[in-house]
CSV table of C-alpha atoms in Angstrom, one decimal:
chain,number,residue,atom,x,y,z
K,1,UNK,CA,146.7,-49.6,54.1
K,2,UNK,CA,144.7,-51.5,51.4
K,3,UNK,CA,146.4,-49.4,48.6
K,4,UNK,CA,149.9,-50.1,50.0
K,5,UNK,CA,149.1,-53.8,50.2
K,6,UNK,CA,148.2,-53.9,46.5
K,7,UNK,CA,151.3,-51.7,45.7
K,8,UNK,CA,153.6,-54.3,47.4
K,9,UNK,CA,152.0,-57.2,45.6
K,10,UNK,CA,152.1,-55.3,42.3
K,11,UNK,CA,155.9,-54.7,42.6
K,12,UNK,CA,156.4,-58.5,43.0
K,13,UNK,CA,154.4,-59.3,39.9
K,14,UNK,CA,155.5,-56.6,37.5
K,15,UNK,CA,157.9,-58.9,35.6
K,16,UNK,CA,155.0,-61.3,35.0
K,17,UNK,CA,152.7,-58.5,33.7
K,18,UNK,CA,155.3,-57.2,31.3
K,19,UNK,CA,155.3,-60.5,29.4
K,20,UNK,CA,151.6,-60.4,28.6
K,21,UNK,CA,152.1,-59.9,24.9
K,22,UNK,CA,150.8,-62.6,22.5
K,23,UNK,CA,154.3,-63.7,21.6
K,24,UNK,CA,155.5,-64.0,25.2
K,25,UNK,CA,152.3,-65.6,26.5
K,26,UNK,CA,153.3,-68.9,25.0
K,27,UNK,CA,156.5,-68.9,27.0
K,28,UNK,CA,154.6,-68.1,30.3
K,29,UNK,CA,153.1,-71.1,32.0
K,30,UNK,CA,149.3,-71.3,32.3
K,31,UNK,CA,149.4,-71.0,36.1
K,32,UNK,CA,151.5,-67.8,35.9
K,33,UNK,CA,149.2,-66.3,33.3
K,34,UNK,CA,146.0,-67.0,35.2
K,35,UNK,CA,147.6,-65.8,38.4
K,36,UNK,CA,148.4,-62.6,36.7
K,37,UNK,CA,144.8,-62.3,35.3
K,38,UNK,CA,143.4,-62.9,38.8
K,39,UNK,CA,145.7,-60.3,40.3
K,40,UNK,CA,144.6,-57.7,37.8
K,41,UNK,CA,141.0,-58.6,38.6
K,42,UNK,CA,141.6,-58.2,42.3
K,43,UNK,CA,143.0,-54.7,41.6
K,44,UNK,CA,140.0,-53.9,39.5
K,45,UNK,CA,137.6,-55.1,42.2
K,46,UNK,CA,139.2,-53.8,45.4
K,47,UNK,CA,141.6,-51.0,44.7
K,48,UNK,CA,140.3,-47.5,45.5
K,49,UNK,CA,142.2,-46.0,42.5
K,50,UNK,CA,142.6,-48.9,40.1
K,51,UNK,CA,143.6,-46.7,37.1
K,52,UNK,CA,146.6,-45.4,39.0
K,53,UNK,CA,147.7,-48.9,40.0
K,54,UNK,CA,147.1,-50.4,36.6
K,55,UNK,CA,149.1,-47.6,34.9
K,56,UNK,CA,152.1,-48.4,37.1
K,57,UNK,CA,152.1,-52.0,35.9
K,58,UNK,CA,153.0,-50.9,32.3
K,59,UNK,CA,150.7,-53.6,30.9
K,60,UNK,CA,150.7,-54.6,27.3
K,61,UNK,CA,146.9,-55.1,26.9
K,62,UNK,CA,145.6,-57.7,24.5
K,63,UNK,CA,142.0,-58.6,23.7
K,64,UNK,CA,142.3,-61.9,25.5
K,65,UNK,CA,143.7,-60.4,28.7
K,66,UNK,CA,140.9,-57.8,28.9
K,67,UNK,CA,138.3,-60.4,28.2
K,68,UNK,CA,139.6,-62.8,30.9
K,69,UNK,CA,139.7,-60.0,33.5
K,70,UNK,CA,136.1,-59.0,32.6
K,71,UNK,CA,135.0,-62.7,32.9
K,72,UNK,CA,136.6,-63.0,36.4
K,73,UNK,CA,134.7,-59.8,37.5
K,74,UNK,CA,131.4,-60.9,35.9
K,75,UNK,CA,129.6,-62.2,39.0
K,76,UNK,CA,130.2,-59.5,41.6
K,77,UNK,CA,131.6,-56.3,40.0
K,78,UNK,CA,129.6,-54.6,37.2
K,79,UNK,CA,130.7,-51.1,38.0
K,80,UNK,CA,134.3,-52.1,38.5
K,81,UNK,CA,134.2,-54.0,35.2
K,82,UNK,CA,132.9,-50.9,33.3
K,83,UNK,CA,135.5,-48.8,34.9
K,84,UNK,CA,138.3,-51.2,33.9
K,85,UNK,CA,137.0,-51.4,30.3
K,86,UNK,CA,136.9,-47.6,30.1
K,87,UNK,CA,140.5,-47.5,31.3
K,88,UNK,CA,141.5,-50.2,28.8
K,89,UNK,CA,139.9,-48.3,25.9
K,90,UNK,CA,141.9,-45.2,26.8
K,91,UNK,CA,145.2,-47.1,26.3
K,92,UNK,CA,146.7,-46.3,22.9
K,93,UNK,CA,148.0,-49.8,22.1
K,94,UNK,CA,144.6,-51.5,22.8
K,95,UNK,CA,141.8,-51.9,20.3
K,96,UNK,CA,138.7,-53.6,21.7
K,97,UNK,CA,136.9,-56.4,19.9
K,98,UNK,CA,133.3,-57.6,20.1
K,99,UNK,CA,134.4,-60.3,22.5
K,100,UNK,CA,135.2,-57.8,25.3
K,101,UNK,CA,132.2,-55.6,24.5
K,102,UNK,CA,129.8,-58.5,24.7
K,103,UNK,CA,131.2,-59.8,28.0
K,104,UNK,CA,130.8,-56.4,29.6
K,105,UNK,CA,127.2,-56.1,28.2
K,106,UNK,CA,126.3,-59.5,29.7
K,107,UNK,CA,127.8,-58.4,33.0
K,108,UNK,CA,125.8,-55.2,33.1
K,109,UNK,CA,122.6,-57.0,32.0
K,110,UNK,CA,123.0,-59.7,34.7
K,111,UNK,CA,123.2,-57.0,37.4
K,112,UNK,CA,120.3,-54.9,35.9
K,113,UNK,CA,122.6,-51.9,34.9
K,114,UNK,CA,120.5,-51.4,31.8
K,115,UNK,CA,121.4,-47.7,31.2
K,116,UNK,CA,125.1,-48.5,31.2
K,117,UNK,CA,124.4,-51.6,29.0
K,118,UNK,CA,122.7,-49.5,26.3
K,119,UNK,CA,125.5,-47.0,26.4
K,120,UNK,CA,128.1,-49.8,26.0
K,121,UNK,CA,126.2,-51.1,23.0
K,122,UNK,CA,126.3,-47.6,21.5
K,123,UNK,CA,130.0,-47.5,22.0
K,124,UNK,CA,130.4,-50.5,19.6
K,125,UNK,CA,129.3,-48.4,16.6
K,126,UNK,CA,132.5,-46.3,16.1
K,127,UNK,CA,134.5,-49.6,16.0
K,128,UNK,CA,132.1,-51.0,13.3
K,129,UNK,CA,131.1,-53.9,15.7
K,130,UNK,CA,127.7,-55.4,16.1
K,131,UNK,CA,126.0,-57.4,18.8
K,132,UNK,CA,125.8,-61.2,18.1
K,133,UNK,CA,122.5,-63.1,18.2
K,134,UNK,CA,123.9,-65.1,21.2
K,135,UNK,CA,124.4,-61.9,23.2
K,136,UNK,CA,121.0,-60.5,22.3
K,137,UNK,CA,119.3,-63.7,23.3
K,138,UNK,CA,121.0,-63.6,26.7
K,139,UNK,CA,119.9,-59.9,27.1
K,140,UNK,CA,116.3,-60.9,26.4
K,141,UNK,CA,116.5,-63.8,28.9
K,142,UNK,CA,117.9,-61.5,31.6
K,143,UNK,CA,115.0,-59.1,31.1
K,144,UNK,CA,112.7,-62.1,31.4
K,145,UNK,CA,114.3,-63.4,34.6
K,146,UNK,CA,113.8,-59.9,36.1
K,147,UNK,CA,110.1,-59.8,35.0
K,148,UNK,CA,110.7,-57.0,32.4
K,149,UNK,CA,109.0,-58.8,29.6
K,150,UNK,CA,108.1,-55.5,27.8
K,151,UNK,CA,111.9,-54.7,27.5
K,152,UNK,CA,112.5,-58.2,26.2
K,153,UNK,CA,109.9,-57.8,23.5
K,154,UNK,CA,111.4,-54.4,22.6
K,155,UNK,CA,114.9,-55.9,22.1
K,156,UNK,CA,113.4,-58.7,20.0
K,157,UNK,CA,111.5,-56.3,17.8
K,158,UNK,CA,114.6,-54.1,17.3
K,159,UNK,CA,116.9,-56.9,16.2
K,160,UNK,CA,117.5,-55.3,12.8
K,161,UNK,CA,118.7,-52.1,14.5
K,162,UNK,CA,121.6,-54.3,15.9
K,163,UNK,CA,122.4,-55.7,12.4
K,164,UNK,CA,121.0,-59.0,13.6
K,165,UNK,CA,118.2,-61.0,12.0
K,166,UNK,CA,115.5,-62.8,14.0
K,167,UNK,CA,116.3,-66.5,14.3
K,168,UNK,CA,115.2,-69.6,16.3
K,169,UNK,CA,117.7,-68.7,19.1
K,170,UNK,CA,116.0,-65.3,19.6
K,171,UNK,CA,112.5,-66.7,19.4
K,172,UNK,CA,113.4,-69.2,22.1
K,173,UNK,CA,114.8,-66.5,24.3
K,174,UNK,CA,111.6,-64.4,24.0
K,175,UNK,CA,109.6,-67.5,24.6
K,176,UNK,CA,111.6,-68.1,27.8
K,177,UNK,CA,111.0,-64.5,28.9
K,178,UNK,CA,107.2,-64.8,28.3
K,179,UNK,CA,107.1,-68.1,30.2
K,180,UNK,CA,109.0,-66.6,33.1
K,181,UNK,CA,106.1,-64.3,33.8
K,182,UNK,CA,103.5,-67.0,33.0
K,183,UNK,CA,102.2,-65.3,29.8
K,184,UNK,CA,101.3,-68.6,28.2
K,185,UNK,CA,98.9,-67.1,25.7
K,186,UNK,CA,101.6,-64.8,24.5
K,187,UNK,CA,104.0,-67.8,24.3
K,188,UNK,CA,101.5,-69.7,22.1
K,189,UNK,CA,101.1,-66.7,19.8
K,190,UNK,CA,104.9,-66.4,19.5
K,191,UNK,CA,105.2,-70.0,18.4
K,192,UNK,CA,102.4,-69.5,15.8
K,193,UNK,CA,104.3,-66.5,14.5
K,194,UNK,CA,107.5,-68.4,14.5
K,195,UNK,CA,105.9,-71.1,12.3
K,196,UNK,CA,104.4,-68.5,10.0
K,197,UNK,CA,107.8,-66.9,9.5
K,198,UNK,CA,109.1,-70.3,8.3
K,199,UNK,CA,111.2,-71.2,11.4
K,200,UNK,CA,111.2,-74.8,12.6
K,201,UNK,CA,110.9,-75.2,16.5
K,202,UNK,CA,113.9,-77.0,18.0
K,203,UNK,CA,114.3,-79.1,21.1
K,204,UNK,CA,114.7,-76.0,23.3
K,205,UNK,CA,111.5,-74.5,22.0
K,206,UNK,CA,109.5,-77.4,23.2
K,207,UNK,CA,111.4,-77.8,26.4
K,208,UNK,CA,110.9,-74.1,27.5
K,209,UNK,CA,107.1,-74.3,27.2
K,210,UNK,CA,106.8,-77.8,28.7
K,211,UNK,CA,109.0,-76.8,31.6
K,212,UNK,CA,106.9,-73.7,32.2
K,213,UNK,CA,103.7,-75.7,32.1
K,214,UNK,CA,105.1,-78.4,34.5
K,215,UNK,CA,106.5,-75.8,36.9
K,216,UNK,CA,102.9,-74.3,37.1
K,217,UNK,CA,101.5,-77.8,37.9
K,218,UNK,CA,99.7,-77.9,34.5
K,219,UNK,CA,100.7,-81.4,33.2
K,220,UNK,CA,97.6,-81.7,31.0
K,221,UNK,CA,98.3,-78.5,29.2
K,222,UNK,CA,101.9,-79.6,28.4
K,223,UNK,CA,100.6,-82.9,27.0
K,224,UNK,CA,98.0,-81.0,24.9
K,225,UNK,CA,100.6,-78.7,23.6
K,226,UNK,CA,102.9,-81.5,22.4
K,227,UNK,CA,99.9,-83.3,20.8
K,228,UNK,CA,98.8,-80.1,19.0
K,229,UNK,CA,102.3,-79.5,17.6
K,230,UNK,CA,102.5,-83.1,16.5
K,231,UNK,CA,99.2,-82.8,14.7
K,232,UNK,CA,100.6,-79.8,12.8
K,233,UNK,CA,103.6,-81.9,11.7
K,234,UNK,CA,106.1,-80.4,14.1
K,235,UNK,CA,107.5,-83.3,16.1
K,236,UNK,CA,110.1,-82.5,18.8
K,237,UNK,CA,113.6,-83.9,18.3
K,238,UNK,CA,113.0,-86.0,21.4
K,239,UNK,CA,109.9,-87.8,22.4
K,240,UNK,CA,107.2,-85.9,24.1
K,241,UNK,CA,107.3,-88.1,27.2
K,242,UNK,CA,111.0,-87.4,27.6
K,243,UNK,CA,110.3,-83.6,27.5
K,244,UNK,CA,107.5,-84.1,30.1
K,245,UNK,CA,109.9,-86.1,32.4
K,246,UNK,CA,112.5,-83.3,32.1
K,247,UNK,CA,109.9,-80.7,32.8
K,248,UNK,CA,108.7,-82.5,35.9
K,249,UNK,CA,112.3,-82.8,37.2
K,250,UNK,CA,113.1,-79.1,36.5
K,251,UNK,CA,109.9,-78.2,38.4
K,252,UNK,CA,110.8,-80.4,41.4
K,253,UNK,CA,108.1,-83.0,40.9
K,254,UNK,CA,110.4,-86.0,41.4
K,255,UNK,CA,107.7,-88.5,42.3
K,256,UNK,CA,105.6,-87.7,39.2
K,257,UNK,CA,108.7,-88.1,37.1
K,258,UNK,CA,109.5,-91.5,38.6
K,259,UNK,CA,106.0,-92.7,38.1
K,260,UNK,CA,106.1,-91.6,34.4
K,261,UNK,CA,109.4,-93.4,33.8
K,262,UNK,CA,108.2,-96.5,35.6
K,263,UNK,CA,105.1,-96.5,33.4
K,264,UNK,CA,107.3,-96.2,30.3
K,265,UNK,CA,109.5,-99.2,31.4
K,266,UNK,CA,106.4,-101.4,32.1
K,267,UNK,CA,105.2,-100.6,28.6
K,268,UNK,CA,108.5,-101.8,27.2
K,269,UNK,CA,109.9,-98.4,26.2
K,270,UNK,CA,112.8,-96.4,27.7
K,271,UNK,CA,113.5,-92.7,28.1
K,272,UNK,CA,116.3,-91.2,26.0
K,273,UNK,CA,119.8,-91.3,27.6
K,274,UNK,CA,119.9,-87.6,28.6
K,275,UNK,CA,116.5,-87.8,30.3
K,276,UNK,CA,117.5,-91.0,32.1
K,277,UNK,CA,120.8,-89.5,33.4
K,278,UNK,CA,118.9,-86.4,34.6
K,279,UNK,CA,116.4,-88.6,36.4
K,280,UNK,CA,118.9,-90.8,38.2
K,281,UNK,CA,121.1,-87.8,39.2
K,282,UNK,CA,118.1,-86.2,40.9
K,283,UNK,CA,117.0,-89.4,42.6
K,284,UNK,CA,120.6,-90.1,43.8
K,285,UNK,CA,120.7,-86.7,45.4
K,286,UNK,CA,117.5,-87.5,47.2
K,287,UNK,CA,119.2,-90.6,48.7
K,288,UNK,CA,117.3,-93.4,46.8
K,289,UNK,CA,120.4,-95.0,45.3
K,290,UNK,CA,119.0,-98.6,45.3
K,291,UNK,CA,116.0,-97.4,43.2
K,292,UNK,CA,118.4,-95.9,40.7
K,293,UNK,CA,120.4,-99.1,40.4
K,294,UNK,CA,117.2,-101.2,39.8
K,295,UNK,CA,116.1,-98.7,37.2
K,296,UNK,CA,119.5,-98.9,35.5
K,297,UNK,CA,119.3,-102.7,35.1
K,298,UNK,CA,115.7,-102.4,33.9
K,299,UNK,CA,116.4,-100.0,31.1
K,300,UNK,CA,119.6,-101.8,30.1
K,301,UNK,CA,117.5,-105.0,29.6
K,302,UNK,CA,115.2,-102.9,27.3
K,303,UNK,CA,118.2,-101.8,25.2
K,304,UNK,CA,119.3,-98.5,26.6
K,305,UNK,CA,123.1,-98.2,26.2
K,306,UNK,CA,124.6,-96.3,29.2
K,307,UNK,CA,127.3,-93.8,28.6
K,308,UNK,CA,130.2,-92.5,30.8
K,309,UNK,CA,127.9,-89.8,32.3
K,310,UNK,CA,125.6,-92.6,33.6
K,311,UNK,CA,128.4,-94.3,35.4
K,312,UNK,CA,129.8,-91.0,36.7
K,313,UNK,CA,126.4,-90.5,38.5
K,314,UNK,CA,125.9,-94.1,39.7
K,315,UNK,CA,129.4,-95.3,40.8
K,316,UNK,CA,130.1,-92.4,43.2
K,317,UNK,CA,126.5,-92.6,44.6
K,318,UNK,CA,126.6,-96.4,45.3
K,319,UNK,CA,130.2,-96.1,46.7
K,320,UNK,CA,129.1,-93.4,49.1
K,321,UNK,CA,126.1,-95.5,50.1
K,322,UNK,CA,128.5,-98.4,51.0
K,323,UNK,CA,127.4,-100.6,48.1
K,324,UNK,CA,131.0,-101.5,47.1
K,325,UNK,CA,130.1,-104.8,45.4
K,326,UNK,CA,127.6,-102.9,43.2
K,327,UNK,CA,130.1,-100.2,42.5
K,328,UNK,CA,132.5,-102.9,41.2
K,329,UNK,CA,129.8,-104.4,39.0
K,330,UNK,CA,129.1,-101.0,37.5
K,331,UNK,CA,132.8,-100.4,36.9
K,332,UNK,CA,133.1,-103.8,35.2
K,333,UNK,CA,130.1,-102.8,33.0
K,334,UNK,CA,131.9,-99.6,32.1
K,335,UNK,CA,135.0,-101.4,31.1
K,336,UNK,CA,133.0,-104.0,29.0
K,337,UNK,CA,131.4,-101.0,27.2
K,338,UNK,CA,134.9,-100.1,26.0
K,339,UNK,CA,135.6,-97.2,28.4
K,340,UNK,CA,138.8,-96.8,30.4
K,341,UNK,CA,138.3,-96.0,34.1
K,342,UNK,CA,139.4,-92.5,35.1
K,343,UNK,CA,140.1,-91.1,38.5
K,344,UNK,CA,136.7,-89.6,39.3
K,345,UNK,CA,135.2,-93.1,38.8
K,346,UNK,CA,137.6,-95.4,40.7
K,347,UNK,CA,138.5,-92.8,43.5
K,348,UNK,CA,135.0,-93.1,45.1
K,349,UNK,CA,135.3,-96.9,45.2
K,350,UNK,CA,138.6,-96.6,47.0
K,351,UNK,CA,137.3,-94.1,49.4
K,352,UNK,CA,134.3,-96.4,50.1
K,353,UNK,CA,136.6,-99.3,50.8
K,354,UNK,CA,138.6,-97.2,53.2
K,355,UNK,CA,135.5,-96.3,55.1
K,356,UNK,CA,134.7,-99.9,55.5
K,357,UNK,CA,138.3,-100.6,56.8
K,358,UNK,CA,139.3,-102.5,53.7
K,359,UNK,CA,142.7,-100.8,53.4
K,360,UNK,CA,144.6,-103.7,51.9
K,361,UNK,CA,141.9,-104.3,49.3
K,362,UNK,CA,141.9,-100.6,48.5
K,363,UNK,CA,145.7,-100.6,48.0
K,364,UNK,CA,145.5,-103.6,45.6
K,365,UNK,CA,142.6,-102.0,43.7
K,366,UNK,CA,144.5,-98.7,43.3
K,367,UNK,CA,147.6,-100.6,42.0
K,368,UNK,CA,145.4,-102.3,39.5
K,369,UNK,CA,143.8,-99.0,38.4
K,370,UNK,CA,147.2,-97.4,37.8
K,371,UNK,CA,147.8,-100.1,35.2
K,372,UNK,CA,144.3,-100.5,33.6
K,373,UNK,CA,142.9,-97.0,34.1
K,374,UNK,CA,143.8,-93.5,33.5
K,375,UNK,CA,146.8,-92.2,35.7
K,376,UNK,CA,145.7,-90.9,39.1
K,377,UNK,CA,145.6,-87.2,39.6
K,378,UNK,CA,146.4,-84.9,42.5
K,379,UNK,CA,142.9,-85.1,44.2
K,380,UNK,CA,143.1,-89.0,44.2
K,381,UNK,CA,146.5,-89.0,45.9
K,382,UNK,CA,145.3,-86.3,48.4
K,383,UNK,CA,142.3,-88.5,49.2
K,384,UNK,CA,144.6,-91.6,49.6
K,385,UNK,CA,147.0,-89.8,52.0
K,386,UNK,CA,144.1,-88.3,54.0
K,387,UNK,CA,142.3,-91.6,54.4
K,388,UNK,CA,145.5,-93.5,55.3
K,389,UNK,CA,146.2,-90.9,57.9
K,390,UNK,CA,142.7,-91.2,59.4
K,391,UNK,CA,143.2,-95.0,59.5
K,392,UNK,CA,146.6,-94.8,61.2
K,393,UNK,CA,148.4,-96.1,58.1
K,394,UNK,CA,151.1,-93.5,58.0
K,395,UNK,CA,153.8,-95.5,56.3
K,396,UNK,CA,151.5,-96.1,53.4
K,397,UNK,CA,150.6,-92.5,53.4
K,398,UNK,CA,154.3,-91.5,53.2
K,399,UNK,CA,154.8,-94.0,50.3
K,400,UNK,CA,151.9,-92.4,48.3
K,401,UNK,CA,153.2,-88.9,49.1
K,402,UNK,CA,156.6,-89.8,47.6
K,403,UNK,CA,155.0,-91.6,44.7
K,404,UNK,CA,152.9,-88.5,44.1
K,405,UNK,CA,156.0,-86.3,43.9
K,406,UNK,CA,157.7,-88.7,41.5
K,407,UNK,CA,154.8,-88.3,39.1
K,408,UNK,CA,155.3,-84.5,39.1
K,409,UNK,CA,152.3,-83.8,41.4
K,410,UNK,CA,153.0,-81.4,44.3
K,411,UNK,CA,151.2,-82.4,47.5
K,412,UNK,CA,149.4,-79.8,49.5
K,413,UNK,CA,150.9,-78.6,52.8
K,414,UNK,CA,148.2,-80.4,54.8
K,415,UNK,CA,149.3,-83.8,53.5
K,416,UNK,CA,152.9,-83.2,54.6
K,417,UNK,CA,151.8,-82.1,58.0
K,418,UNK,CA,149.5,-85.1,58.4
K,419,UNK,CA,152.2,-87.6,57.4
K,420,UNK,CA,155.1,-86.1,59.4
K,421,UNK,CA,153.0,-85.7,62.5
K,422,UNK,CA,151.7,-89.2,62.2
K,423,UNK,CA,155.1,-90.8,61.6
K,424,UNK,CA,156.5,-89.0,64.6
K,425,UNK,CA,153.6,-90.1,66.9
K,426,UNK,CA,154.2,-93.8,65.9
K,427,UNK,CA,158.0,-93.6,66.4
K,428,UNK,CA,159.1,-93.4,62.7
K,429,UNK,CA,161.3,-90.3,63.2
K,430,UNK,CA,163.8,-91.1,60.5
K,431,UNK,CA,161.1,-91.5,57.8
K,432,UNK,CA,159.4,-88.3,59.2
K,433,UNK,CA,162.7,-86.4,58.7
K,434,UNK,CA,163.0,-87.6,55.1
K,435,UNK,CA,159.4,-86.4,54.4
K,436,UNK,CA,160.3,-83.0,55.9
K,437,UNK,CA,163.4,-82.8,53.7
K,438,UNK,CA,161.3,-83.7,50.7
K,439,UNK,CA,158.9,-80.8,51.5
K,440,UNK,CA,161.7,-78.4,51.9
K,441,UNK,CA,163.3,-79.4,48.6
K,442,UNK,CA,159.9,-79.1,46.8
K,443,UNK,CA,159.3,-75.6,48.3
K,444,UNK,CA,162.7,-74.4,47.3
K,445,UNK,CA,162.2,-75.3,43.6
């Protein structure tokens, strides 16, 4: 029954698959293209005999198509991915590139299919392809995540066998693998070797070791490491205290991170923007929104210039907490900084106003944002229609639904059902009939 189901679906989509050449792909819409990719991926993952089904599709295989199918199958289907790639390589019109090989290698490494991974790497040689440093670094880190540090060291030492020279990227990956199994002495030795070889540690080098120390509860050792590196003339690209704050956050020591940042602020210094954003995001998730707002104003007084990411964290958080006035102040600050409000910033404010019953104020604010901000998208209109429906404002919901279609955005079926049912319940049968006709006309296009 499963095979017949796929066969029926396949017959419907054969015209789409036959246009998968590079020249014709430009003519096919993105939605159709990715629908085709996902359908092929479903065949690969679920069909009992995928080769037979794929042969019937008469696909014109391209490097991009094979790569995208392998990416879709990455998280759950290592064996199926290998089977699909083997079938693709058997097709006469297809010549694999390093892109598809490396995607398959990463999938196999992620799922601990190491024997198949090494065989796939060997298959690259007849095509005169080599593994990139980025792929080798990810293989080393996968070995580290699974506690196979000896294998990680072996891959690192055999870099030249893969036509790849040792670089900072690979040193960082091996450092990560050593820290995953708490081999800190080995990590120190690797950094010393790295310096002897003439490589300069980058931000990630410091962050890996500091995060590892902090996750083990060894704050003092992390500080001593940063001081030792500074004494040797190797200062991290960001300040040591910022690395420590990030390490504490990554290790889950939120209170210690808050204390360190508060101490920095009292001393008149501020964390760098990336560290500050990470901190307030973590604190907001814990529910301490007011603390984040106070910290925001404190660091701004000391000269920190917030970016869009800062406001993307704070505005939704304060809106959800019901602090609408504060949300408007933050939005005003965003505009004064020269940024144009976009939907993911003003939508939470509108939703917060709806929750407080301020429907008319929300409608006025939305009208203002359509002029001063970026145009609303489909999720914003869906939220507006849903919240109007929950508040019994079905006429306004119908207006937004029509406005949405005029902008070329197709409402989801749930919105049509919500609006038509609500209009009928409140006696607006003529308007409900027009909405139903609109739905039919959209579905028939």
